[in-house]
PDB file of C-alpha atoms in Angstrom:
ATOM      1  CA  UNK A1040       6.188   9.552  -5.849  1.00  0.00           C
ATOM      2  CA  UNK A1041       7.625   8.616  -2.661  1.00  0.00           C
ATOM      3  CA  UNK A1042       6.540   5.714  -1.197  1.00  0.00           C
ATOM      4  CA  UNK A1043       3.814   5.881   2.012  1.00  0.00           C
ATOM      5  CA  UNK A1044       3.691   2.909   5.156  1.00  0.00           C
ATOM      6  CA  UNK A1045       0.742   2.890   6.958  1.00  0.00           C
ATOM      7  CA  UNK A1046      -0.626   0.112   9.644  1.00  0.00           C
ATOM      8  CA  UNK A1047      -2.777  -2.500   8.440  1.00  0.00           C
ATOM      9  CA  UNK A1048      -6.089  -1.906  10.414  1.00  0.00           C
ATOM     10  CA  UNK A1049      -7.148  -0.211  13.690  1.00  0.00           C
ATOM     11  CA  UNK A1050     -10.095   0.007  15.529  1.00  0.00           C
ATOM     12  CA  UNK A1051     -11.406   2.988  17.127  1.00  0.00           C
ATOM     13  CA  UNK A1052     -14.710   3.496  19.524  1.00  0.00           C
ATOM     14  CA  UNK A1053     -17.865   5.694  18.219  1.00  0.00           C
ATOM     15  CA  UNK A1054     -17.637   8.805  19.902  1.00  0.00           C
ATOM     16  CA  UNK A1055     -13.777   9.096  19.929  1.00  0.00           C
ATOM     17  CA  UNK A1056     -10.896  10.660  18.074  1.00  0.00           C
ATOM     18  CA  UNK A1057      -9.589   8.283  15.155  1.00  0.00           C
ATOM     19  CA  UNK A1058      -5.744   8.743  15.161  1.00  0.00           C
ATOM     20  CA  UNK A1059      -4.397   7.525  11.662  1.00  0.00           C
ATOM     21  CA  UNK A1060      -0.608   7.623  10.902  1.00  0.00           C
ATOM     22  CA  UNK A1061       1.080   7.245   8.122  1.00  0.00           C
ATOM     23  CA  UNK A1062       4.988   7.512   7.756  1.00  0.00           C
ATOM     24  CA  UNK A1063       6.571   9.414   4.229  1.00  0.00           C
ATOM     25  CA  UNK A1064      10.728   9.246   5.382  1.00  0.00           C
ATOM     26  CA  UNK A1065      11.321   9.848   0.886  1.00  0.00           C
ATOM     27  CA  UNK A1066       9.193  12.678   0.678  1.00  0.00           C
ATOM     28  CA  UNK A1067      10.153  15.578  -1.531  1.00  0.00           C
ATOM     29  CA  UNK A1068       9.777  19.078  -0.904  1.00  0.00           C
ATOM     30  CA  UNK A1069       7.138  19.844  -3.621  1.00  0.00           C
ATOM     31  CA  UNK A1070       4.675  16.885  -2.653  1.00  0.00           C
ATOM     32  CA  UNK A1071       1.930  17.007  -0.784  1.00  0.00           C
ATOM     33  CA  UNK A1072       0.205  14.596   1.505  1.00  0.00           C
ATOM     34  CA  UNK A1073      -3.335  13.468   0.852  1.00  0.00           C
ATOM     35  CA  UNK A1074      -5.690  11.200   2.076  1.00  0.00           C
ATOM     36  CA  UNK A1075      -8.777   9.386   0.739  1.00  0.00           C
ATOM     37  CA  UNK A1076     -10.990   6.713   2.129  1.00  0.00           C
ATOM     38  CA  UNK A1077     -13.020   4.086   0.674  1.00  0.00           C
ATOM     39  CA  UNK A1078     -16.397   2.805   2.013  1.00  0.00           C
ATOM     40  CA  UNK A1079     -17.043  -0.973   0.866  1.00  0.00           C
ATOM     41  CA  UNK A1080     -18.362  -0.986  -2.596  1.00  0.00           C
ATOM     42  CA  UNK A1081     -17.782   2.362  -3.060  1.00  0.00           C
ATOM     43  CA  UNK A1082     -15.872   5.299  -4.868  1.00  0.00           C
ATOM     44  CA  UNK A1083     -12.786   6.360  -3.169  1.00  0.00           C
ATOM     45  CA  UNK A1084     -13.696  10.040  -1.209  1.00  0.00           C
ATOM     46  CA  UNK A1085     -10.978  12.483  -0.755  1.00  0.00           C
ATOM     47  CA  UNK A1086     -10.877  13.863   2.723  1.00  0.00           C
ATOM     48  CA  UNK A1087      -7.922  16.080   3.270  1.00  0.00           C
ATOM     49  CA  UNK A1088      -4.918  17.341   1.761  1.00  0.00           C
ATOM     50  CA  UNK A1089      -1.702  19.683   3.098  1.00  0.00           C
ATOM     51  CA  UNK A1090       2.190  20.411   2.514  1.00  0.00           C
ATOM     52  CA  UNK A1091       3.685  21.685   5.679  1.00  0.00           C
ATOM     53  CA  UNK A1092       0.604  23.169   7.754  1.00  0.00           C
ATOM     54  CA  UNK A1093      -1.855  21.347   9.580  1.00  0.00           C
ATOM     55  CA  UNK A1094      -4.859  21.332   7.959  1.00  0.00           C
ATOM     56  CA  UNK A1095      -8.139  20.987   8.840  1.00  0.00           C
ATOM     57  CA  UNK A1096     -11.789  21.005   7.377  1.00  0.00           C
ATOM     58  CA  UNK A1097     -15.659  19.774   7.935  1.00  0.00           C
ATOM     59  CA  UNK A1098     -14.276  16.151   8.001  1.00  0.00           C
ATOM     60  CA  UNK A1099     -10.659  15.525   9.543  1.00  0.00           C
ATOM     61  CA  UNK A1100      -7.331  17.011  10.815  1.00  0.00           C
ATOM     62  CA  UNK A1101      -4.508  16.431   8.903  1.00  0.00           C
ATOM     63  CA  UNK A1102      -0.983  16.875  10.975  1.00  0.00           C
ATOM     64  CA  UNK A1103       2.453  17.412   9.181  1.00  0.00           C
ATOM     65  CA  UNK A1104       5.738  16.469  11.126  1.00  0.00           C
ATOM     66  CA  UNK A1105       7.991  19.852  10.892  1.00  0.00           C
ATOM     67  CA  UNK A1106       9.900  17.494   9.008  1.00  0.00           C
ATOM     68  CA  UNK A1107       7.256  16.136   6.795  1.00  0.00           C
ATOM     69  CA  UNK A1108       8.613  12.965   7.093  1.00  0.00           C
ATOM     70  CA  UNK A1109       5.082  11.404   8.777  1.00  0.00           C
ATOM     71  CA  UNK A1110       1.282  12.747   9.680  1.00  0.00           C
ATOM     72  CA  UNK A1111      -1.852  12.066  11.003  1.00  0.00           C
ATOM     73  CA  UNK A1112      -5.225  12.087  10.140  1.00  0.00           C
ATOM     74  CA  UNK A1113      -7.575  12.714  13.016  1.00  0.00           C
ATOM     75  CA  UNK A1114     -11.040  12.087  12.654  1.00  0.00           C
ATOM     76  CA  UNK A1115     -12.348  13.926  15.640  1.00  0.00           C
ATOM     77  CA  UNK A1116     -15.850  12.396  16.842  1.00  0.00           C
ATOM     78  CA  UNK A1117     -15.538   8.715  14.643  1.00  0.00           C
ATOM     79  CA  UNK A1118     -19.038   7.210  13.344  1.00  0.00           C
ATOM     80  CA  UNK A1119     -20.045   4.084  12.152  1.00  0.00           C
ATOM     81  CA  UNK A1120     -20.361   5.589   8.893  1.00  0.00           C
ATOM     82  CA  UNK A1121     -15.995   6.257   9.641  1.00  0.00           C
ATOM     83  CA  UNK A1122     -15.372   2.621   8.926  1.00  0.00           C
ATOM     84  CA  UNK A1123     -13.454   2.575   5.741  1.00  0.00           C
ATOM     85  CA  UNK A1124     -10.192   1.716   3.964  1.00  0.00           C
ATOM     86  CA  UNK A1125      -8.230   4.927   4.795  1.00  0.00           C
ATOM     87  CA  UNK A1126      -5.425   5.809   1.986  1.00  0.00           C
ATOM     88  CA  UNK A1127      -2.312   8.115   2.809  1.00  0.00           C
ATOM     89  CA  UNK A1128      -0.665   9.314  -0.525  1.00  0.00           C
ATOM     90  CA  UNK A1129       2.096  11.568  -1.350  1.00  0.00           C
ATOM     91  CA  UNK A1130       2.386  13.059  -5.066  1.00  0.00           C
ATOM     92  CA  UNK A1131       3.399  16.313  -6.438  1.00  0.00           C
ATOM     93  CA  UNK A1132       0.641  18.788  -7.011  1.00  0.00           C
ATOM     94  CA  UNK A1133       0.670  18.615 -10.905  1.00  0.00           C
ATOM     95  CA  UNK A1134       0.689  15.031 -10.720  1.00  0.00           C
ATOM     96  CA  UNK A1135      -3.011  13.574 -12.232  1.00  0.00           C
ATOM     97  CA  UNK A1136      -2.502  10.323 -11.673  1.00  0.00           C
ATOM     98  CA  UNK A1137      -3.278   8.339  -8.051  1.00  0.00           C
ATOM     99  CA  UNK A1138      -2.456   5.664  -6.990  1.00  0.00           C
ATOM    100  CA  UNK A1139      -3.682   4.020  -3.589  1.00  0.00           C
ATOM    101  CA  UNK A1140      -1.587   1.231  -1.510  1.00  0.00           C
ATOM    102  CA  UNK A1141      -3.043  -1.156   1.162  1.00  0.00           C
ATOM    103  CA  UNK A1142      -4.128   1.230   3.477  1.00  0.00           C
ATOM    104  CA  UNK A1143      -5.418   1.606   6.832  1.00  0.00           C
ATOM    105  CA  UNK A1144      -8.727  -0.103   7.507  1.00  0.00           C
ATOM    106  CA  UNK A1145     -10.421   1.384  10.018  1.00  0.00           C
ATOM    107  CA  UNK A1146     -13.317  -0.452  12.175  1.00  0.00           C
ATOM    108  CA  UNK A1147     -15.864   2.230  14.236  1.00  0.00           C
ATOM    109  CA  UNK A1148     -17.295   0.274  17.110  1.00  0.00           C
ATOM    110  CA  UNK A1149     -20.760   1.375  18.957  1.00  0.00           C
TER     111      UNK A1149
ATOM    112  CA  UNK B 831     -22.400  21.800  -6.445  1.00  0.00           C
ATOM    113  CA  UNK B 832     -20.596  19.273  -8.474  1.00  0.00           C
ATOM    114  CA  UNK B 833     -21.992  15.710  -8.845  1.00  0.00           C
ATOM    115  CA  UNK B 834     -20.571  12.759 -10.964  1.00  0.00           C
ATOM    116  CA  UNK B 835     -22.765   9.742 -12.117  1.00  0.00           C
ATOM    117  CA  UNK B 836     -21.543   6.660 -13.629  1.00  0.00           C
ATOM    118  CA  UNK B 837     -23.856   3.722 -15.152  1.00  0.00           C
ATOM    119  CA  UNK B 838     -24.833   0.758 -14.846  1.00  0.00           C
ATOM    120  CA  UNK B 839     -23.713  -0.039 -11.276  1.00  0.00           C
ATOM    121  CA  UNK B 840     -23.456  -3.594 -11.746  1.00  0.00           C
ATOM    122  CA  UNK B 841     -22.225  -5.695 -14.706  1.00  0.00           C
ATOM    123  CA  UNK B 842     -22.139  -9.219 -16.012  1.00  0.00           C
ATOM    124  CA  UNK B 843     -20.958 -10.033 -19.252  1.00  0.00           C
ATOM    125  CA  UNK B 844     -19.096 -12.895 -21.313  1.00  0.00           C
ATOM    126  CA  UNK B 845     -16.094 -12.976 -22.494  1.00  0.00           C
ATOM    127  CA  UNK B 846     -15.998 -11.476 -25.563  1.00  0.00           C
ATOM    128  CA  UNK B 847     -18.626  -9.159 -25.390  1.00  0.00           C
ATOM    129  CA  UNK B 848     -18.458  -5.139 -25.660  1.00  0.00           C
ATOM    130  CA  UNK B 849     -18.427  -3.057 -22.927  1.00  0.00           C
ATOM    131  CA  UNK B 850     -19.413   0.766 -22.799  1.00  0.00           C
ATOM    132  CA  UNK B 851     -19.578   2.484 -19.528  1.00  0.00           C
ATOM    133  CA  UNK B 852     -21.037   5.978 -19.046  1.00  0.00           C
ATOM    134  CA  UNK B 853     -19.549   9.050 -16.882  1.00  0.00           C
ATOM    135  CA  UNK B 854     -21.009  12.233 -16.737  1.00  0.00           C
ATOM    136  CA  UNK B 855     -20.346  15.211 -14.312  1.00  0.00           C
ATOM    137  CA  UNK B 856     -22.669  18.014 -13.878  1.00  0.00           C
ATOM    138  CA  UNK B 857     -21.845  21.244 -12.092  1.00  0.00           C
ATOM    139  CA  UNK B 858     -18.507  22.382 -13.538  1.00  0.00           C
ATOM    140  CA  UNK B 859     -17.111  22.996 -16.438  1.00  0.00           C
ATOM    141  CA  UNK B 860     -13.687  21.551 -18.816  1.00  0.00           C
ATOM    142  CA  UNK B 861     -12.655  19.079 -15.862  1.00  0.00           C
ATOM    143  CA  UNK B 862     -10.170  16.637 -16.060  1.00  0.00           C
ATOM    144  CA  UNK B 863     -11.570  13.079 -16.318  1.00  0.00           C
ATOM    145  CA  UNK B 864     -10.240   9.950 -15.322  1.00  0.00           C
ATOM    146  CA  UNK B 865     -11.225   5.973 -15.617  1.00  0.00           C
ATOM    147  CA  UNK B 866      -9.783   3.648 -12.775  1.00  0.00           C
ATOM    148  CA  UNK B 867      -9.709  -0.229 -12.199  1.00  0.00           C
ATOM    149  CA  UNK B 868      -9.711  -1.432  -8.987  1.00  0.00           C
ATOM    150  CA  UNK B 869      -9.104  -5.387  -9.106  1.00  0.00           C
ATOM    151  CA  UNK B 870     -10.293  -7.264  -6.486  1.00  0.00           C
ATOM    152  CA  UNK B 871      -7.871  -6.783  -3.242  1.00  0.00           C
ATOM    153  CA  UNK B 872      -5.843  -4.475  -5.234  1.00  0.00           C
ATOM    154  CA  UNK B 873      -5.062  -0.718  -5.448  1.00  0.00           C
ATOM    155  CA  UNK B 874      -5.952   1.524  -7.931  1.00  0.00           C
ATOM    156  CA  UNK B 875      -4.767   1.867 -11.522  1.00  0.00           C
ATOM    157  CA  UNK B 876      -5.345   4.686 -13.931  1.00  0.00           C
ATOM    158  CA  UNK B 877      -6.396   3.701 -17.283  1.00  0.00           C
ATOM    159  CA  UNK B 878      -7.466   6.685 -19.334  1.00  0.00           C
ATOM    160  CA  UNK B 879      -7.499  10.953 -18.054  1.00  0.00           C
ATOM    161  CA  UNK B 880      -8.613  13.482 -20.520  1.00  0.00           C
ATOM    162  CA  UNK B 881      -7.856  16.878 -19.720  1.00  0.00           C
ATOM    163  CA  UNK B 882     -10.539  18.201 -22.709  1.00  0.00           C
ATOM    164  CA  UNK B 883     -13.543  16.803 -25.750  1.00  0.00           C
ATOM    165  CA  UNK B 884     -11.449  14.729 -27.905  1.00  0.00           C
ATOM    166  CA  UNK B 885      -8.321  15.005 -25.852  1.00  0.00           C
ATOM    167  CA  UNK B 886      -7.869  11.220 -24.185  1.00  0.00           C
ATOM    168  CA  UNK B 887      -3.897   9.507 -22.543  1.00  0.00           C
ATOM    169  CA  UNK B 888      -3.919   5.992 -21.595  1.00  0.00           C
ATOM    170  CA  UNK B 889      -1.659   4.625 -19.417  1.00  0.00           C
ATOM    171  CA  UNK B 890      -1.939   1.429 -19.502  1.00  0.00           C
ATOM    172  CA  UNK B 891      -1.818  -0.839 -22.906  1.00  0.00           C
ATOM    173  CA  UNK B 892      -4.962  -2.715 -22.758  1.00  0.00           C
ATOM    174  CA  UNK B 893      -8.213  -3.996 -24.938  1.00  0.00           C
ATOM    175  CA  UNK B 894     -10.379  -0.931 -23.583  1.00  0.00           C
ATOM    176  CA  UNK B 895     -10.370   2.349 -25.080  1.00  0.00           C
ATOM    177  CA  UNK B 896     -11.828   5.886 -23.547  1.00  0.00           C
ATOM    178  CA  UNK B 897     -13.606   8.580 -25.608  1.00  0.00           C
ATOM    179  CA  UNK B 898     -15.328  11.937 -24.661  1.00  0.00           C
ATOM    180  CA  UNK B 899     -17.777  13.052 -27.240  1.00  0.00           C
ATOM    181  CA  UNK B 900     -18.582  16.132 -24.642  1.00  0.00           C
ATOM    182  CA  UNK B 901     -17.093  18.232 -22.051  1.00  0.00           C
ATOM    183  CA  UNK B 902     -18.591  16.314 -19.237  1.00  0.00           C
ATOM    184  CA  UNK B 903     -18.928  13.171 -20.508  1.00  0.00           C
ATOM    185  CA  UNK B 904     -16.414   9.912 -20.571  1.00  0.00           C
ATOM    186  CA  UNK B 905     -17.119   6.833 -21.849  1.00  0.00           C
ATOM    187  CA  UNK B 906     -15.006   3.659 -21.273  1.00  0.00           C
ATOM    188  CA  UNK B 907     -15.357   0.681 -24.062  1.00  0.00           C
ATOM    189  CA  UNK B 908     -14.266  -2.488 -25.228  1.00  0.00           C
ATOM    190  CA  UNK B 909     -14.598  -4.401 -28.377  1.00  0.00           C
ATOM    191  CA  UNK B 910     -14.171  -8.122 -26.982  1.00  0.00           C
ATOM    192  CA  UNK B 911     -14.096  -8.085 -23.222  1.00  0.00           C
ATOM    193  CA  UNK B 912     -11.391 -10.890 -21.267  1.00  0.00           C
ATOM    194  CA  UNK B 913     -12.075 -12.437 -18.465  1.00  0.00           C
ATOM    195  CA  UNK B 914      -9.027 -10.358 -16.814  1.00  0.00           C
ATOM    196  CA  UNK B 915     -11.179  -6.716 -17.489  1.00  0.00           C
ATOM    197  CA  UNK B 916     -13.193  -7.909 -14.287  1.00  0.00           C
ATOM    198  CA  UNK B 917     -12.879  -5.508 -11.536  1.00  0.00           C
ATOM    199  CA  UNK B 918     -15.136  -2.246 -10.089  1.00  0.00           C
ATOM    200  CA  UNK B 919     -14.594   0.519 -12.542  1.00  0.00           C
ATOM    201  CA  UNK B 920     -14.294   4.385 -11.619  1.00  0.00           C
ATOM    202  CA  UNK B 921     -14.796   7.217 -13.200  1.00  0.00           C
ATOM    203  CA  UNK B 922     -13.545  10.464 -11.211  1.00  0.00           C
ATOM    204  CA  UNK B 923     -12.850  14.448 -11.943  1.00  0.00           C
ATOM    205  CA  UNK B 924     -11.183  16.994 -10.692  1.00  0.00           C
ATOM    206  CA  UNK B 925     -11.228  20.694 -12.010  1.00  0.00           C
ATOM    207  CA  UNK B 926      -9.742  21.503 -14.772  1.00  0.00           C
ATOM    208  CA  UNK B 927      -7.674  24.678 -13.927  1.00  0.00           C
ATOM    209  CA  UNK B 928      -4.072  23.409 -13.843  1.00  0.00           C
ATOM    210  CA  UNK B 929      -4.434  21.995 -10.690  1.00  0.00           C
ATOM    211  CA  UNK B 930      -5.088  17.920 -10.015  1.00  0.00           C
ATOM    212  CA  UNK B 931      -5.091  18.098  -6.184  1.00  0.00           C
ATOM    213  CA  UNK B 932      -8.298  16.905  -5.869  1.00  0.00           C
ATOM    214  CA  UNK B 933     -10.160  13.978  -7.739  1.00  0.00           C
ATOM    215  CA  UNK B 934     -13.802  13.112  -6.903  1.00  0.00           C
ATOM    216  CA  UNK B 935     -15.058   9.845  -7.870  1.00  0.00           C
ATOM    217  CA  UNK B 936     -18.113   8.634  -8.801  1.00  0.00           C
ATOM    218  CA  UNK B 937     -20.123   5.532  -7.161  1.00  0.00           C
ATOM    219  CA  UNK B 938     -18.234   3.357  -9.572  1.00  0.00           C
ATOM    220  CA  UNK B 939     -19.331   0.527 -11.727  1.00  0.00           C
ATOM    221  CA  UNK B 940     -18.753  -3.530 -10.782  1.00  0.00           C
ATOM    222  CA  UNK B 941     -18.162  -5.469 -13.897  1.00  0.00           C
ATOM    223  CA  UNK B 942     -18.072  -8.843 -13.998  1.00  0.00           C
ATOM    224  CA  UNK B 943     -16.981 -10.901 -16.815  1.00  0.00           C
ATOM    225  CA  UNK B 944     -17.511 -14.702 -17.144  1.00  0.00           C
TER     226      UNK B 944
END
């Protein structure tokens, strides 16, 4: 699976949009970008997933580079309840197994 | 909808104890299953998936073993736990259709071994 690079940490006021980039310069052209987050002490949650097109759904905004080489996950209205290790991952679509790096963690502020 | 529970929460045993953990998913049907380890300030690693009853890959060479006696249930064991099988355990699924996009995991379980 390629390999993803994503900052450390970033902070992000309650009430605003949570910009969250993540850079995949070895992806392939059947893998997919996902992304998962992990509230302390709990299971990982999957949030989003996509190939080429922007996606979006009830809980973020995922946008592909017409490259594919990085995204972003925007979370549009960030909560307290956003703060969270946020995982970008690239992986084929047959692949079962994950397999989470570092991450992003992500600090909502009132 | 589709739920996944895993018990006990918390954990503390000695070393050399057994272990048995318990997954079960309710709401669909012939998922895939998975067990995960997440060490303490590490990432996640994939010990066991089962794609069916009976049907169980590991991937990583280890004292713990993985069974499922039922479509929607995975257990995780150990005959003599080591001090290094510490970490917060999770079980997850995802549906079992030929796709593995999406895995859902359950509230995990935090074992501790002394």
């Amino acid at each position: 699976d390629a390999k993803t690079t994503q900052p450390p940490s970033m902070d992000c006021a309650e009430g605003r949009a949570a910009n969250l980039p993540c850079n995949h310069s070895t992806i392939s052209g059947n893998e997919y970008v996902y992304w998962y987050r992990q509230i302390h002490s709990q299971g990982p949650q999957y949030i989003i997933h996509g190939l080429k097109n922007n996606e979006t759904n009830e809980m973020a905004s995922l946008i592909i580079t017409e490259d594919r080489k990085s995204s972003t996950l925007i979370l549009p209205h960030a909560t307290l309840r956003d703060t969270a290790v946020y995982y970008c991952i690239v992986r084929v679509g047959h692949d079962y197994k994950l397999s989470f790096g570092a991450g992003t963690t992500v600090t909502v502020r009132a | 909808s589709q739920t996944i529970h895993q018990w006990p929460a918390t954990l503390v045993q000695p070393v050399g104890s057994p272990l048995s953990l318990e997954c079960t998913v309710e709401g669909t049907s012939n998922p895939n299953l998975y067990w995960y380890r997440q060490a303490a300030g590490r990432g996640l690693q994939l010990l066991f998936y089962s794609v069916g009853i009976g049907q169980i890959s590991s991937e990583v060479p280890q004292n713990l073993s993985a069974s499922r006696p039922q479509d929607r249930q995975f257990i995780l064991s150990s005959k003599k736990l080591l001090l290094s099988d510490s970490g917060f355990y999770l079980c997850a699924w995802s549906a079992g259709t030929g796709s593995w996009n999406e895995q859902f995991f359950g509230p995990g379980t935090r074992l501790t071994v002394l």
